[in-house]
mmCIF file of C-alpha atoms in Angstrom:
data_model
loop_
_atom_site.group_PDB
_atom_site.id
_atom_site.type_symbol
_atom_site.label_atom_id
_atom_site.label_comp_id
_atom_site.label_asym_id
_atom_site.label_seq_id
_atom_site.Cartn_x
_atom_site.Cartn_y
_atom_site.Cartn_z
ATOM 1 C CA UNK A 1360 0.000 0.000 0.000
ATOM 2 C CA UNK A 1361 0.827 3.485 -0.868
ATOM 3 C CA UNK A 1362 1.632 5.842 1.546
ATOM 4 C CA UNK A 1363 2.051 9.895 0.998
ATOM 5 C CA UNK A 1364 4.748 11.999 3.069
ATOM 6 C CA UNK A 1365 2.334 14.941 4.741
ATOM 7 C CA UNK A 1366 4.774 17.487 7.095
ATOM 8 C CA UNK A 1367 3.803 18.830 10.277
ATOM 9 C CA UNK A 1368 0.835 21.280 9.347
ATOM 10 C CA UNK A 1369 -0.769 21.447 5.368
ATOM 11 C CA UNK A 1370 -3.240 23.319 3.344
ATOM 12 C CA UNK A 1371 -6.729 21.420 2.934
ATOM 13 C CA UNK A 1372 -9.546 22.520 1.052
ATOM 14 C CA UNK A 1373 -12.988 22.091 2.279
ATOM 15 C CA UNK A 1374 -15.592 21.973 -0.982
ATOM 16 C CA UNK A 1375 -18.470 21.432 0.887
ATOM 17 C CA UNK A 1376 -18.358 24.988 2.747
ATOM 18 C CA UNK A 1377 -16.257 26.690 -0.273
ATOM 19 C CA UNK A 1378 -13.292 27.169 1.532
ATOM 20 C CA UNK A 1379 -10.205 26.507 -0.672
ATOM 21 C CA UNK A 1380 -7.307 27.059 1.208
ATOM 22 C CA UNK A 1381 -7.376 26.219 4.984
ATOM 23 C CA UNK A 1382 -4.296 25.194 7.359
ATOM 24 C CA UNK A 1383 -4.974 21.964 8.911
ATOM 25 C CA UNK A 1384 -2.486 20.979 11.554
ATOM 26 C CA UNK A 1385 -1.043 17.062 11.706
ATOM 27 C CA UNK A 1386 -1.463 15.628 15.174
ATOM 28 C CA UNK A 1387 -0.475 12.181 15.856
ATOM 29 C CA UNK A 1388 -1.458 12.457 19.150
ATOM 30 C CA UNK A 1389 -5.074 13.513 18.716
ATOM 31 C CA UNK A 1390 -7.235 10.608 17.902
ATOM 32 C CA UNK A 1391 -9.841 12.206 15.791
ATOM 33 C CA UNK A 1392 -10.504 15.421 13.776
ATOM 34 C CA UNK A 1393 -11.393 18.933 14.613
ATOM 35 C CA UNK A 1394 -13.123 22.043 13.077
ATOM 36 C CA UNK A 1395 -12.597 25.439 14.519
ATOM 37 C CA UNK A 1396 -16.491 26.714 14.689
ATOM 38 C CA UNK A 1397 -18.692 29.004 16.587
ATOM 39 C CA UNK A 1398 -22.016 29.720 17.383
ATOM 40 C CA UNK A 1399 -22.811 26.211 17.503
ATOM 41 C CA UNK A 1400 -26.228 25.091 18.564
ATOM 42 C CA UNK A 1401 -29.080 22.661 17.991
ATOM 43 C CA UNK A 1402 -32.243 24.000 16.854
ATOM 44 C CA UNK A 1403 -35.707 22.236 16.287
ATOM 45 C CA UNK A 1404 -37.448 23.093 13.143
ATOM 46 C CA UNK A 1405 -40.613 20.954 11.584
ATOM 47 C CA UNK A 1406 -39.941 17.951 13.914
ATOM 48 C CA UNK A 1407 -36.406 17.489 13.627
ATOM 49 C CA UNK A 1408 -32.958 18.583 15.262
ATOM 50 C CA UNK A 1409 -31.262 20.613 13.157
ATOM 51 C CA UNK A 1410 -27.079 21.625 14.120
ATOM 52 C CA UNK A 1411 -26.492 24.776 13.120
ATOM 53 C CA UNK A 1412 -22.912 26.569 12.905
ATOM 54 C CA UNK A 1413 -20.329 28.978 11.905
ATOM 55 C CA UNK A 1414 -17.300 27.923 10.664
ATOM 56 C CA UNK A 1415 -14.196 29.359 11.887
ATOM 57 C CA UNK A 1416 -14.428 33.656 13.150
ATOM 58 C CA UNK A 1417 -14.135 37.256 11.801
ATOM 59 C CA UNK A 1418 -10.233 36.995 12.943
ATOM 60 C CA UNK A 1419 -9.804 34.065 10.043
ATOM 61 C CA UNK A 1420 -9.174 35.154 6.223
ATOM 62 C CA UNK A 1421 -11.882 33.037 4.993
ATOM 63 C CA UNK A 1422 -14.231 33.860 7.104
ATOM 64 C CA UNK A 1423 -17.818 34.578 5.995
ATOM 65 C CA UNK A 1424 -20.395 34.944 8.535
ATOM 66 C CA UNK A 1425 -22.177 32.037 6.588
ATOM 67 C CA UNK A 1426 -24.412 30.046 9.176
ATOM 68 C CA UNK A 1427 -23.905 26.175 8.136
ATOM 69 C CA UNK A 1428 -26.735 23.756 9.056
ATOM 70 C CA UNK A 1429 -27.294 20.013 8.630
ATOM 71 C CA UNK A 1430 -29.675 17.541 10.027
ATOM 72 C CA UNK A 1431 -26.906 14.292 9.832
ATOM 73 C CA UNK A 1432 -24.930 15.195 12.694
ATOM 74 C CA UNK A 1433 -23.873 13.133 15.972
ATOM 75 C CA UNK A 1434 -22.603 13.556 19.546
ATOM 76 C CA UNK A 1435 -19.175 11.932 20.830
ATOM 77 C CA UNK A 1436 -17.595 12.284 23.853
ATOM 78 C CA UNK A 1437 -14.075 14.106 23.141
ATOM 79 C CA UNK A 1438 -10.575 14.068 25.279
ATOM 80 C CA UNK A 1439 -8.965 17.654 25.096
ATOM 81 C CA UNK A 1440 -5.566 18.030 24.358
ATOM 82 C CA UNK A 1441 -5.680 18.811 28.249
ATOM 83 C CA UNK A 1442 -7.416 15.725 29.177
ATOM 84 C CA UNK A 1443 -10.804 17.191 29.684
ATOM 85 C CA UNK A 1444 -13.636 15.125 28.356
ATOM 86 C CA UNK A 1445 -16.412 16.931 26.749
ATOM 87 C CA UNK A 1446 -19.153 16.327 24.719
ATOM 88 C CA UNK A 1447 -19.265 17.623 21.090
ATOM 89 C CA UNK A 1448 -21.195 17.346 17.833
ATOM 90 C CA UNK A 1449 -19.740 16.418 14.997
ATOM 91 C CA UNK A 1450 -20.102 16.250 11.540
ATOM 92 C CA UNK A 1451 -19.067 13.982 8.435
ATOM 93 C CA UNK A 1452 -17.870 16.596 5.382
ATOM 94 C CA UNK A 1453 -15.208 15.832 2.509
ATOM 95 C CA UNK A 1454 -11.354 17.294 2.406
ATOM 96 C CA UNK A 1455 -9.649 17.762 -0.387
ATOM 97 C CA UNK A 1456 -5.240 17.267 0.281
ATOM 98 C CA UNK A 1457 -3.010 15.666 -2.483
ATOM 99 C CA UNK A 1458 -5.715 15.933 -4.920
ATOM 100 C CA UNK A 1459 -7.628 13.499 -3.077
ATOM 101 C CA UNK A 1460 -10.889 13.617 -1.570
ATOM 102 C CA UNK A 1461 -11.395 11.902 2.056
ATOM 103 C CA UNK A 1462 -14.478 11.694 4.027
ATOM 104 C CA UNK A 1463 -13.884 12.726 7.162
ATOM 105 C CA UNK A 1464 -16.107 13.233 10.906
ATOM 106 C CA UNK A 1465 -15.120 16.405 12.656
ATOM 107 C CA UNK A 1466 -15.568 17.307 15.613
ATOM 108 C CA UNK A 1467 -17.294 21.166 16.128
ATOM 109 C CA UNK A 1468 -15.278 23.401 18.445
ATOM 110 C CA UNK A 1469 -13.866 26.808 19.421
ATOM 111 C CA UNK A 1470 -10.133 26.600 18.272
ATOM 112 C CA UNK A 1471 -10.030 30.268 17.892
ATOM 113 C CA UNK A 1472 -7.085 30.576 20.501
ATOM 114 C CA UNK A 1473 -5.244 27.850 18.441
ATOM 115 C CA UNK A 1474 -2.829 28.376 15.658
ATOM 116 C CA UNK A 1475 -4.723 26.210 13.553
ATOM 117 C CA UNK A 1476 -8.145 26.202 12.933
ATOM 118 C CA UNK A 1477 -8.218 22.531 11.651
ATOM 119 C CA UNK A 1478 -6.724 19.318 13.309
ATOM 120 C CA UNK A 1479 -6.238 16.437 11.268
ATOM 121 C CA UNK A 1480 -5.578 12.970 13.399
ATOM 122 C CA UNK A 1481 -4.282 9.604 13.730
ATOM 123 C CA UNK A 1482 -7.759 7.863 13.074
ATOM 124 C CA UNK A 1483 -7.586 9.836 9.446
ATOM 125 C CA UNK A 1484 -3.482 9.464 9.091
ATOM 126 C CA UNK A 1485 -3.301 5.691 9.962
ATOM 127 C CA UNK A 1486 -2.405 4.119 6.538
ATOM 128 C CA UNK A 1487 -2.505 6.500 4.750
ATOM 129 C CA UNK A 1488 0.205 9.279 5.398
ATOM 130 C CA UNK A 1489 3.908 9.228 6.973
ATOM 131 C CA UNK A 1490 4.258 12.769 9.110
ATOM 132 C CA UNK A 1491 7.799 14.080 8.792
ATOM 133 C CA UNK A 1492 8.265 17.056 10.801
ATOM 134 C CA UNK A 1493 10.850 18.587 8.820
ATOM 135 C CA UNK A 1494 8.457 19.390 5.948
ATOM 136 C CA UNK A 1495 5.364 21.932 6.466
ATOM 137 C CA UNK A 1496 2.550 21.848 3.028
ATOM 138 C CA UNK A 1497 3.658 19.870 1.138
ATOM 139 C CA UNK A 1498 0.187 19.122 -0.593
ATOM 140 C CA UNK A 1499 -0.055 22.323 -1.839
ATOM 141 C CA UNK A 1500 3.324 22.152 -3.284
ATOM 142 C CA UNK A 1501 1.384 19.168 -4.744
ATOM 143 C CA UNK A 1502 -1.066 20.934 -6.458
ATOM 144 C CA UNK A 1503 0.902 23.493 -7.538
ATOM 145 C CA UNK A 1504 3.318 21.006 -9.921
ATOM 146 C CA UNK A 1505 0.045 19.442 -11.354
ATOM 147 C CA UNK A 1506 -1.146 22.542 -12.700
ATOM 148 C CA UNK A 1507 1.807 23.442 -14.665
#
């Protein structure tokens, strides 16, 4: 099998909210995935629970004030980087790194005091991807030689 060299952080695009360049940060020791978001909040419209959302803040570039919602959504019980357990909704949207697409479940949270606003980890990396810290992007260097 296959595997791609990814460095420590690289650029992602996320098609299903029209964001085309986003830094995602590689953490081997975070089990799942995270997406920096705000104002998140169930709401119940016709019979059903709908999650609504912001993704990422005015202080982000590609920020746009755009209220996501979706009714497929799910709860999990999350370990913090500080080993606080919380409970967060998450959602299942597609990436786009290497010219790939992956489906991928995120968890929703604030990351807005975090250099990163996306965390890519080990459940998604696991097979697929070698992390060499000496290397930062390198899937938008990627892209860059298949469009010439």
């Amino acid at each position: 099998m296959a595997v791609n060299i990814i460095g420590r952080s690289e650029i992602i695009a996320l098609p299903e909210f029209e964001i085309g360049q986003i830094e995602a940060k590689i953490d081997t020791g975070a089990y799942g995935n995270a997406l920096h978001c705000h104002r998140i909040h169930v709401v119940h419209k016709y019979g059903k629970e709908i999650l609504s959302f912001t993704i990422l803040d005015p202080s982000h570039p590609e920020y746009d004030a755009r209220t996501m919602s979706t009714e497929h959504f799910n709860k999990k019980r999350v370990k913090s980087s500080i080993g606080v357990s919380e409970l967060r909704y998450t959602i299942t949207t597609t990436i786009i790194m290497f010219n790939k697409s992956y489906p991928l479940e995120f968890s929703l949270t604030d990351r807005g005091k975090m250099r990163f606003p996306v965390l890519l980890g080990r459940k998604f990396l696991k097979s697929r991807f070698i992390v060499d810290v000496r290397y930062k992007n390198l899937s938008s260097e990627c892209s860059k030689a298949n469009q010439k």
